Short mmCIF file of C-alpha atoms in Angstrom, two decimals:
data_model
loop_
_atom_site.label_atom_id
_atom_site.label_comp_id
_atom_site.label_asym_id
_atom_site.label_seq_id
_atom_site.Cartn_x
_atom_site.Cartn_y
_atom_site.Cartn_z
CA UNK A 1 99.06 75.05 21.03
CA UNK A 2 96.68 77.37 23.19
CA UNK A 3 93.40 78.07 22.22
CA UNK A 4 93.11 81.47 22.86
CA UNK A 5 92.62 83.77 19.58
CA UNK A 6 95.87 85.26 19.03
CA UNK A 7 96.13 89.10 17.79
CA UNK A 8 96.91 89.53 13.87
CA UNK A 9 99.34 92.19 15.39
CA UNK A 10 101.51 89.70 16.86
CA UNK A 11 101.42 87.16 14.05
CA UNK A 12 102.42 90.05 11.49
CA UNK A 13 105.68 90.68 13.92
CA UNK A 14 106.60 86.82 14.17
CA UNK A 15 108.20 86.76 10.76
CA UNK A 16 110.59 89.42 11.55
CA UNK A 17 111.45 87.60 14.83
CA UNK A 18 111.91 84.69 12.39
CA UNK A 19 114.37 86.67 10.64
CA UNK A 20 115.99 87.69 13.17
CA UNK A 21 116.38 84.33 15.17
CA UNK A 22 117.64 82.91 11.73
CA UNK A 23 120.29 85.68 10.86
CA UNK A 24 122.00 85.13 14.73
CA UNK A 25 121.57 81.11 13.74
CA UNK A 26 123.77 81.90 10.52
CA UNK A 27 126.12 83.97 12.50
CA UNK A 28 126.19 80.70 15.19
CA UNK A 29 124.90 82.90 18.24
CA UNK A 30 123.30 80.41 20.69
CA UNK A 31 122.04 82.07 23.42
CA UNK A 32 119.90 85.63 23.23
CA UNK A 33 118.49 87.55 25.86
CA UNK A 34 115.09 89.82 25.37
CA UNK A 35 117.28 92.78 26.30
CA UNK A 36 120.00 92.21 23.43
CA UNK A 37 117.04 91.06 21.12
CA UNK A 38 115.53 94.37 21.91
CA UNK A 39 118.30 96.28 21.76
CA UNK A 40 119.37 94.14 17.76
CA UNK A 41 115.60 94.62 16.83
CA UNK A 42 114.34 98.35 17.77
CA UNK A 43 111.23 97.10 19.85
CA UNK A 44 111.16 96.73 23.91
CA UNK A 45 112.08 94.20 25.73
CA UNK A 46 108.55 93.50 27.22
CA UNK A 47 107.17 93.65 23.63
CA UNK A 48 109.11 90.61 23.05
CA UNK A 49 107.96 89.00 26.32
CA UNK A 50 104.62 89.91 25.73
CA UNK A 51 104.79 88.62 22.03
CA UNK A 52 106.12 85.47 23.14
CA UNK A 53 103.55 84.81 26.15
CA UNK A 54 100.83 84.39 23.45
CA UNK A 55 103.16 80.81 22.68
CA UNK A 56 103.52 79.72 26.02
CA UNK A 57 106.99 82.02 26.45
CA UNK A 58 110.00 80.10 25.42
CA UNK A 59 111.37 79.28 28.79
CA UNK A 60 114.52 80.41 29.83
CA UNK A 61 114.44 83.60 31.52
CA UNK A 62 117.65 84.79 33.17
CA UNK A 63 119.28 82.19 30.70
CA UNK A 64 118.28 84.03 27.89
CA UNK A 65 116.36 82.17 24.96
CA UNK A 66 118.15 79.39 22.82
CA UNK A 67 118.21 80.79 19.68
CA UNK A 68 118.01 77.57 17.62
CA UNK A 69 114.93 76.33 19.78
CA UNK A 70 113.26 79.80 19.74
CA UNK A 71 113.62 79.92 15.44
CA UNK A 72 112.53 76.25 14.66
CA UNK A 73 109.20 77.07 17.13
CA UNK A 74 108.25 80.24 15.63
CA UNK A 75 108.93 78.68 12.33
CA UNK A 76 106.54 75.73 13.60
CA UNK A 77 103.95 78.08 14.52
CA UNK A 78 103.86 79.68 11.30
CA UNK A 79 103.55 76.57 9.59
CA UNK A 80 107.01 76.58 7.88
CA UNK A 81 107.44 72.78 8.36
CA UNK A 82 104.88 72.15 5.52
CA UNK A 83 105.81 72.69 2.36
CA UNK A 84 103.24 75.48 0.31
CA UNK A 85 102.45 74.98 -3.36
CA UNK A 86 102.15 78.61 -5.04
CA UNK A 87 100.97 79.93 -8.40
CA UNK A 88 101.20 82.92 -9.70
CA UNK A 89 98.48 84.55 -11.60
CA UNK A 90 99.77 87.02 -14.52
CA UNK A 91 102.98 86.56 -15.62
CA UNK A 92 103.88 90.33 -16.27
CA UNK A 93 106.41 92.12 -14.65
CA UNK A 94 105.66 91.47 -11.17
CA UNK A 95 104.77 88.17 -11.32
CA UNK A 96 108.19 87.47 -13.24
CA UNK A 97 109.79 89.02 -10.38
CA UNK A 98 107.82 87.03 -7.73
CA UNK A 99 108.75 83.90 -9.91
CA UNK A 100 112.21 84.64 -9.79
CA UNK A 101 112.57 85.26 -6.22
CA UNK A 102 114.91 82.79 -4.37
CA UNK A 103 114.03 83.23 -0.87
CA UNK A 104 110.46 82.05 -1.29
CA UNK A 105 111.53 78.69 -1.82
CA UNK A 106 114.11 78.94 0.95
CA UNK A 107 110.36 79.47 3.61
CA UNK A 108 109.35 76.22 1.96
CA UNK A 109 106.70 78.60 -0.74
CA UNK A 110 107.39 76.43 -3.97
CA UNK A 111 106.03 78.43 -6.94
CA UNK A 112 104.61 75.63 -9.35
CA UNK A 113 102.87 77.40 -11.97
CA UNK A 114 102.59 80.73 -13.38
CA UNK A 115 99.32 81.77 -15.12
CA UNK A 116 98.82 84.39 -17.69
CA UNK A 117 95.84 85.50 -20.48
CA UNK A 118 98.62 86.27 -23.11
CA UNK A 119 99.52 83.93 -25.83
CA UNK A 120 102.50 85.03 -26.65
CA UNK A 121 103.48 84.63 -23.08
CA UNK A 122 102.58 80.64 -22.71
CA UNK A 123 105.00 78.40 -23.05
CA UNK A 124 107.60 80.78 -22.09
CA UNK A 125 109.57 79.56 -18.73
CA UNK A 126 110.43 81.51 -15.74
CA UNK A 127 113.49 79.19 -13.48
CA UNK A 128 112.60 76.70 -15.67
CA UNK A 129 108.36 77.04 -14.84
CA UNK A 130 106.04 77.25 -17.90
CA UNK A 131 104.06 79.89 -18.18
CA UNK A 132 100.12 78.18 -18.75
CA UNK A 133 96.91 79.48 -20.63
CA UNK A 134 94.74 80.50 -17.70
CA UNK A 135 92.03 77.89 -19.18
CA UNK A 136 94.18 75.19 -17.27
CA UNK A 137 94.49 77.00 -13.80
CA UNK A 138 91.56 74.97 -12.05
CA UNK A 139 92.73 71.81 -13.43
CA UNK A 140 96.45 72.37 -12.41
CA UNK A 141 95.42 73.57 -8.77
CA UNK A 142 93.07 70.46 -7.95
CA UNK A 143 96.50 68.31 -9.69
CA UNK A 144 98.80 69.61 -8.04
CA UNK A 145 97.73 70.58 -4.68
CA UNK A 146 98.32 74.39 -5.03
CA UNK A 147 96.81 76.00 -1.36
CA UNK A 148 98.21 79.28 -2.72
CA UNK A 149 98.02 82.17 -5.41
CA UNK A 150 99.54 84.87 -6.13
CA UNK A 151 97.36 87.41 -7.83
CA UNK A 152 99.12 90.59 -9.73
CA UNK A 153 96.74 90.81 -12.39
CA UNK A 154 95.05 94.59 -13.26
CA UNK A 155 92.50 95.12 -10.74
CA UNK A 156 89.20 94.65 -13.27
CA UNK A 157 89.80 91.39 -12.97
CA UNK A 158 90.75 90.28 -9.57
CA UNK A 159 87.71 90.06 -8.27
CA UNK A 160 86.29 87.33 -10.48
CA UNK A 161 89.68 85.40 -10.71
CA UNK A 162 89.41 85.51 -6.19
CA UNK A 163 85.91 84.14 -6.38
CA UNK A 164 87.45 81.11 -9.05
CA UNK A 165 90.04 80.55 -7.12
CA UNK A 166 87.73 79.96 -3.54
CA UNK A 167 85.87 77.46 -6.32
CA UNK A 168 88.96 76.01 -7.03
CA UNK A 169 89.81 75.22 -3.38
CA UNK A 170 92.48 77.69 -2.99
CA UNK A 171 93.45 78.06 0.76
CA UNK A 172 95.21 81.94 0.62
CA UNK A 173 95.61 84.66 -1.73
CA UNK A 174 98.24 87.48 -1.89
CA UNK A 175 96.81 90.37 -3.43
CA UNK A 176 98.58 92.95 -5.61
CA UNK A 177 95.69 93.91 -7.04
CA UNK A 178 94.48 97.37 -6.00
CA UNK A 179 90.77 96.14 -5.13
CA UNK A 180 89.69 94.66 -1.58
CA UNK A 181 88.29 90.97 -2.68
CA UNK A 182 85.49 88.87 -1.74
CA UNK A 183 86.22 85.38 -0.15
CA UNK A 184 84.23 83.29 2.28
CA UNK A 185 85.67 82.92 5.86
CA UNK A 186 88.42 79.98 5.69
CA UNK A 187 89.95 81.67 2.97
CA UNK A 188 93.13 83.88 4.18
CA UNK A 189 94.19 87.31 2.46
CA UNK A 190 97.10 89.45 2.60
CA UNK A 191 96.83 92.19 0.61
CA UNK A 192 99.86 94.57 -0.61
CA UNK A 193 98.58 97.91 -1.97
CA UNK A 194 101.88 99.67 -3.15
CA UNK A 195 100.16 102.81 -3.84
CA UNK A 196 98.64 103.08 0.06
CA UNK A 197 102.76 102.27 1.53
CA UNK A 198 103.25 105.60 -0.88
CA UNK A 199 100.75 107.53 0.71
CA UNK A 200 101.33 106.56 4.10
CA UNK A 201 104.69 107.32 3.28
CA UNK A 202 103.54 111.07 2.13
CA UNK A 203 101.61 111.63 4.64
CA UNK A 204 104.54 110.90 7.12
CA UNK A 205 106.83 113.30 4.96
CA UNK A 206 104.40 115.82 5.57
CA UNK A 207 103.76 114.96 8.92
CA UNK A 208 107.60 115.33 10.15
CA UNK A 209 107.74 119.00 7.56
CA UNK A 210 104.92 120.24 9.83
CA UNK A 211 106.41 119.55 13.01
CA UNK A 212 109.57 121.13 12.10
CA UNK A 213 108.26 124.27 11.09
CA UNK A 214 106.25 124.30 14.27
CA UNK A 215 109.04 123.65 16.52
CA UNK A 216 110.90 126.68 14.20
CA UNK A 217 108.47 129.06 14.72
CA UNK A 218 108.34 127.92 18.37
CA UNK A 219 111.88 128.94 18.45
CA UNK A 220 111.77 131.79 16.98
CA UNK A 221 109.15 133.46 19.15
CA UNK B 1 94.86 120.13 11.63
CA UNK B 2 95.11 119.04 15.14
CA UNK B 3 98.63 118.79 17.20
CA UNK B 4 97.95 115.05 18.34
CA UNK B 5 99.97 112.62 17.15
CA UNK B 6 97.68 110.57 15.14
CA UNK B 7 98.79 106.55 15.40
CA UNK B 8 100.17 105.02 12.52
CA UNK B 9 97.02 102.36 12.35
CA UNK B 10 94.65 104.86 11.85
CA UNK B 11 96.88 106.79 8.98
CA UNK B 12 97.21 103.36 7.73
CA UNK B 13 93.59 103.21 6.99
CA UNK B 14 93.77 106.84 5.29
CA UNK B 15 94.81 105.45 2.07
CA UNK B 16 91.76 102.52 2.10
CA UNK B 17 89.20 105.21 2.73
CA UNK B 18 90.37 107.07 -0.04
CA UNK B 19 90.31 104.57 -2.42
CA UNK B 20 86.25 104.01 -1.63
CA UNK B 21 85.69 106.97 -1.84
CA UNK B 22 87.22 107.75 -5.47
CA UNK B 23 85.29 104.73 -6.31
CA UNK B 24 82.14 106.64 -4.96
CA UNK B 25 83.26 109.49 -6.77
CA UNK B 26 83.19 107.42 -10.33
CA UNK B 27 80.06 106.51 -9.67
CA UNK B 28 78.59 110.07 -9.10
CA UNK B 29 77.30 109.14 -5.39
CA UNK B 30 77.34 112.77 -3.57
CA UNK B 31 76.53 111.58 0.35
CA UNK B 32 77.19 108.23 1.96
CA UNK B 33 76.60 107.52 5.62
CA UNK B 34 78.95 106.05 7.99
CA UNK B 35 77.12 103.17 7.84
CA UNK B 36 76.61 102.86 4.31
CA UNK B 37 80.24 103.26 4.05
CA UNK B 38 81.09 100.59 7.19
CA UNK B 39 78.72 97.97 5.32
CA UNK B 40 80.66 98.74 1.39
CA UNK B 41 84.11 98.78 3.60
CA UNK B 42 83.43 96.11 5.86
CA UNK B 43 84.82 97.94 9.16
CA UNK B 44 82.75 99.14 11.61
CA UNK B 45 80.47 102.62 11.54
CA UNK B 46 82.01 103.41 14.90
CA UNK B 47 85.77 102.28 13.84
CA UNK B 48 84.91 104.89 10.54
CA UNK B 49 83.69 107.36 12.84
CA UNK B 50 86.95 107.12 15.05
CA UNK B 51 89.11 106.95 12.40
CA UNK B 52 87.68 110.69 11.06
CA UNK B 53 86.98 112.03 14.82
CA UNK B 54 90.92 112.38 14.81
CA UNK B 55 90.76 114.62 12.00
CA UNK B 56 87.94 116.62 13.16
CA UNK B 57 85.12 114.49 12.04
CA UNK B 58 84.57 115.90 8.61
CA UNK B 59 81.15 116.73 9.67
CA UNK B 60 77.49 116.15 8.57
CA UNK B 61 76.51 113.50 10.96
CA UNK B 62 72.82 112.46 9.95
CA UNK B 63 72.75 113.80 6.82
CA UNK B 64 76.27 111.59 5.91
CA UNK B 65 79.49 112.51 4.50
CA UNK B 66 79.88 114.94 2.10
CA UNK B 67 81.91 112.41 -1.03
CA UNK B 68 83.56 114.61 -2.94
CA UNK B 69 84.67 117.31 0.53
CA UNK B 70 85.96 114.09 2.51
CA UNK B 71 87.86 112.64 -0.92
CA UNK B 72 89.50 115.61 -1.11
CA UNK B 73 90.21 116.60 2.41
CA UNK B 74 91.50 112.93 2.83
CA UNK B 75 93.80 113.53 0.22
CA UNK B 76 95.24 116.70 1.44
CA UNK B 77 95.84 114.87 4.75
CA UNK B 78 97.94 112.03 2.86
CA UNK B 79 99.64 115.24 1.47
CA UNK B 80 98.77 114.20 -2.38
CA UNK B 81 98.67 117.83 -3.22
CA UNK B 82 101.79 118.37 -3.47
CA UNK B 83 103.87 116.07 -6.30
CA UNK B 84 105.96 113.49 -5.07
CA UNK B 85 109.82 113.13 -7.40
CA UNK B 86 110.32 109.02 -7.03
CA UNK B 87 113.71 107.15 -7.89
CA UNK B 88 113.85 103.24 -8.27
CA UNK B 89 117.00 101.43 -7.41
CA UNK B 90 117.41 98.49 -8.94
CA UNK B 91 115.72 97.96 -12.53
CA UNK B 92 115.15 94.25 -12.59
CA UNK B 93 112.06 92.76 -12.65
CA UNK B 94 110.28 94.55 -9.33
CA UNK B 95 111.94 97.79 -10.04
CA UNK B 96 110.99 97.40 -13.93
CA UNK B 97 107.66 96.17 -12.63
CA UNK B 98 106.97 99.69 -10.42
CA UNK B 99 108.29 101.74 -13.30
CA UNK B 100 105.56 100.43 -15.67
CA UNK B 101 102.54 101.15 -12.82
CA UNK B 102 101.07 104.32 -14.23
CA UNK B 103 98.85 104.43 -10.80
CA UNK B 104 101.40 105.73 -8.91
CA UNK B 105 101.66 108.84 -11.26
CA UNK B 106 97.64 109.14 -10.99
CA UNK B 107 98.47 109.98 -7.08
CA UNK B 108 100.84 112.18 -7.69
CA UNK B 109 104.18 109.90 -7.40
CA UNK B 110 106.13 110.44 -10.34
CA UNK B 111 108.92 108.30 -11.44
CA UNK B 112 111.75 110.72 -12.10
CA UNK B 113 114.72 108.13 -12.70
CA UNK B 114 115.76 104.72 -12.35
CA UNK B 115 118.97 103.07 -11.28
CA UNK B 116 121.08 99.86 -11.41
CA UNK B 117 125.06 98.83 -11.11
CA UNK B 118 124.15 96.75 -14.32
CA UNK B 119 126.37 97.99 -17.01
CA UNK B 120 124.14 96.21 -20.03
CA UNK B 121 120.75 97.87 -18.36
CA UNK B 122 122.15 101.08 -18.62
CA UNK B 123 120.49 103.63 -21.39
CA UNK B 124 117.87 101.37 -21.85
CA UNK B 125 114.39 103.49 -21.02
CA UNK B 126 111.20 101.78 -19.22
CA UNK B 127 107.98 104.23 -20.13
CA UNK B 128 110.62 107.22 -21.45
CA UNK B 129 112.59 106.93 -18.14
CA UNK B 130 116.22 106.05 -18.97
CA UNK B 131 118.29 103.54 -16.54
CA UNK B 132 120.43 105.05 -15.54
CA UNK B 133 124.37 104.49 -13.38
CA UNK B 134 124.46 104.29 -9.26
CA UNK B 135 127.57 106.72 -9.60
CA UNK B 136 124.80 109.73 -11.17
CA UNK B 137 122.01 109.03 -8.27
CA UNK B 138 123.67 111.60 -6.10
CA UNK B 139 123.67 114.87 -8.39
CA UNK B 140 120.33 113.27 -9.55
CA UNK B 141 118.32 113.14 -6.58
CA UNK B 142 119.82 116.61 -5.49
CA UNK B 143 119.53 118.36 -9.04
CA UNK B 144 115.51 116.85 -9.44
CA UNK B 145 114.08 117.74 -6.07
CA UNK B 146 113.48 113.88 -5.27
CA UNK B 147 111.99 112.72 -2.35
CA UNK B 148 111.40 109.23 -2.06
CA UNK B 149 113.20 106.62 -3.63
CA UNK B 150 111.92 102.94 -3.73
CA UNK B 151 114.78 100.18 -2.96
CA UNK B 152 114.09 97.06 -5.32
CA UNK B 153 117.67 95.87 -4.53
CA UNK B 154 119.08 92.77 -2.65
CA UNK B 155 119.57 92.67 0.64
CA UNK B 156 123.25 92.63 0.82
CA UNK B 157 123.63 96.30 -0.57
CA UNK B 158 120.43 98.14 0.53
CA UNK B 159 121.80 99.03 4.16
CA UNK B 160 124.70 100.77 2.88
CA UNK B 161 122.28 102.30 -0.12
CA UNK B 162 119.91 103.28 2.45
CA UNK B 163 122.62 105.54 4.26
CA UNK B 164 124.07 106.92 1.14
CA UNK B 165 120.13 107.77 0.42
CA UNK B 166 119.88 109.28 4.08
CA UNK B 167 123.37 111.83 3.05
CA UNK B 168 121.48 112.98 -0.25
CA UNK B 169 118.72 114.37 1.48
CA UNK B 170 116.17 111.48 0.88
CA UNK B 171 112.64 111.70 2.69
CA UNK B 172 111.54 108.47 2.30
CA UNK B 173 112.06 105.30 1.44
CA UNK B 174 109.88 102.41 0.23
CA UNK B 175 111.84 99.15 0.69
CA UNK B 176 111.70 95.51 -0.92
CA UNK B 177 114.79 94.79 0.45
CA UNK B 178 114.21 91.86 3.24
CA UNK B 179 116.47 93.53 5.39
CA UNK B 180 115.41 96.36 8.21
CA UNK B 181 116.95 99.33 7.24
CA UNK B 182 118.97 101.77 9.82
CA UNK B 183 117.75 105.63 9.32
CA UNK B 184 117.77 108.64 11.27
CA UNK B 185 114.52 110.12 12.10
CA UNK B 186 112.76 112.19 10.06
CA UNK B 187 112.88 109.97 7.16
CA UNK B 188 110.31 107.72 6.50
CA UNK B 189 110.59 104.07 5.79
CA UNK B 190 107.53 101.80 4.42
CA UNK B 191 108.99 98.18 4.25
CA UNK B 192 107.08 95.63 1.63
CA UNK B 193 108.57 91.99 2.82
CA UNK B 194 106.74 89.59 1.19
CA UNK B 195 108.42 86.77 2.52
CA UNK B 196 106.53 88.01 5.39
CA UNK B 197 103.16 88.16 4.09
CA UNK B 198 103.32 84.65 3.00
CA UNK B 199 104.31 83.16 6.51
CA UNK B 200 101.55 85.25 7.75
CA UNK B 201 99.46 83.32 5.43
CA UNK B 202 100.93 80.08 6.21
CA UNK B 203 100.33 80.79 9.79
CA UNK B 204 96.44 81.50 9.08
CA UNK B 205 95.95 78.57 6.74
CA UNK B 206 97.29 76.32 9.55
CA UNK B 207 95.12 77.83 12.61
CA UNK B 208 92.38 77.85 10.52
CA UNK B 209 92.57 73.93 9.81
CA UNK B 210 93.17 73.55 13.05
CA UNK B 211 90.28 75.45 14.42
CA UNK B 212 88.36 72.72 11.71
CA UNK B 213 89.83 69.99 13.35
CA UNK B 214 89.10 71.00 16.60
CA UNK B 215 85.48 71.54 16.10
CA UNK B 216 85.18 68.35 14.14
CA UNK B 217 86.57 66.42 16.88
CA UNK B 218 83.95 68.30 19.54
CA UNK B 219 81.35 67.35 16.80
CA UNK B 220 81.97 63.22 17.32
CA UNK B 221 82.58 63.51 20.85
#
């Protein structure tokens, strides 16, 4: 692959290319063009070219891309081919959910263990995973190759169980937790905060409330 | 506030700022410079500076930012002074697992009502909040003022469930639902696809050990 350091922008947008590319796959579409992928996925057409320069292109302009080819590439640049041990780390609500959620395994992110400070949660199984005392997470992570957690505990403690978890050896964390964590460089973090999507999502209601009223007065004048 | 259109990366960001600076606000600090803030954010004074320039600036250069005034002007922005009415669809274990977050309600966001198709979930109440039948969600949403309504439903349905949404009178959405959805504008969509966040983690694990690599190798040569 190229050297060059290539934009977090772009890698956030391959997975929905991935999609994509794997939905026309299913529906046995072999051939795409960046003007009918732009057209099926809301962004331009030189977006897409531009997004897929980064990787060298894809060949096959005028042809249109092969859709097969173009899928198993971006699924090899996003490391799909390996297979991802996950835990999860608090087994409440949300981290049932995540545990019972299909498609990650489908990507190749097996969930092996699920982690919790309750004791009347442990020894309770999720699709057939016990749920562990937290007292065995850095033994279990070193045994069984884990390179990812899942962390939807409260955020008090998120911060200490991150830094663990770097001690442990842990390659990536996703973050529910509400709190921005600590980890040396090497160590990859995605973070969802459901309560900034909300506001984002208010400030865009009252974004598009203003602009209407504007416009209405405009109109009226 | 200003007529620009402000870009979606910068009121990205709104909701990060405002979560230091409630933190700042716990802790009784009054003032905090731009770069006392860029070194407890880890972003940039001049990216901070930026960021507020589109709003005006909020002021005080050299003497720092006012805590409390720029908490609560950032929070007018993000348009948390008005309440927000919520609906989940889909009470399983995500939309059981957002019903039970009592931050949301701390930001104004309150969880008015919850839905499935689920006869035997029906009439069973998460936090006071019955679940309630997809056939009431119409007269519900219309009757209780709702604006946004969170989609923790599969894939398969949430297309059509985003359009009968749209017809209600919905502002926004806030989808789990690995699937884009197709609205008109003026409603808001945030999507959460965590499928996605863990490729882009898979992606960053793998450059990063390849980055290793690649400077080991350089290292023998």
């Amino acid at each position: 692959m190229c050297e060059k350091e290539i934009s977090q922008a772009v890698i956030g947008r391959l997975p929905r290319y991935f999609r994509y590319l794997g939905e026309l796959k299913e529906q046995n579409v072999e051939r795409i063009s960046s003007q009918e992928l732009s057209e099926l996925m809301k962004v331009t057409a030189s977006q897409i070219r531009q997004d897929f320069n980064n990787f060298g292109g894809f060949g096959q302009q005028g042809y249109g891309y092969n859709v097969n080819y173009l899928y198993q590439e971006i699924g090899k640049i996003l490391g799909l081919g390996k297979k991802h041990h996950l835990v999860i780390i608090g087994a409440g609500n949300l981290g049932q959910a995540l545990a019972n959620y299909m498609n990650f395994e489908k990507r190749g992110f097996l969930v092996c263990g699920i982690f919790d400070i309750k004791k009347e949660l442990i020894g309770k199984t999720l699709r057939g995973i016990a749920i562990r005392p937290i007292e065995e997470l850095e033994q279990f992570i070193r045994a069984n190759d884990v390179d990812i957690a899942v962390l939807t505990i409260p955020k008090n403690g998120a911060v200490l169980m991150a830094e663990k978890l770097v001690r442990c050896g842990i390659k990536a964390i996703l973050n529910f937790a509400h709190v921005d964590l600590n980890v040396p460089e090497g160590v990859q973090v995605e973070n969802v905060h459901l309560s900034d999507s909300l506001m984002k999502l208010s400030y865009n209601i009252h974004k598009y409330e203003e602009n209407v009223e504007r416009a209405n007065e405009k109109g009226v004048q």
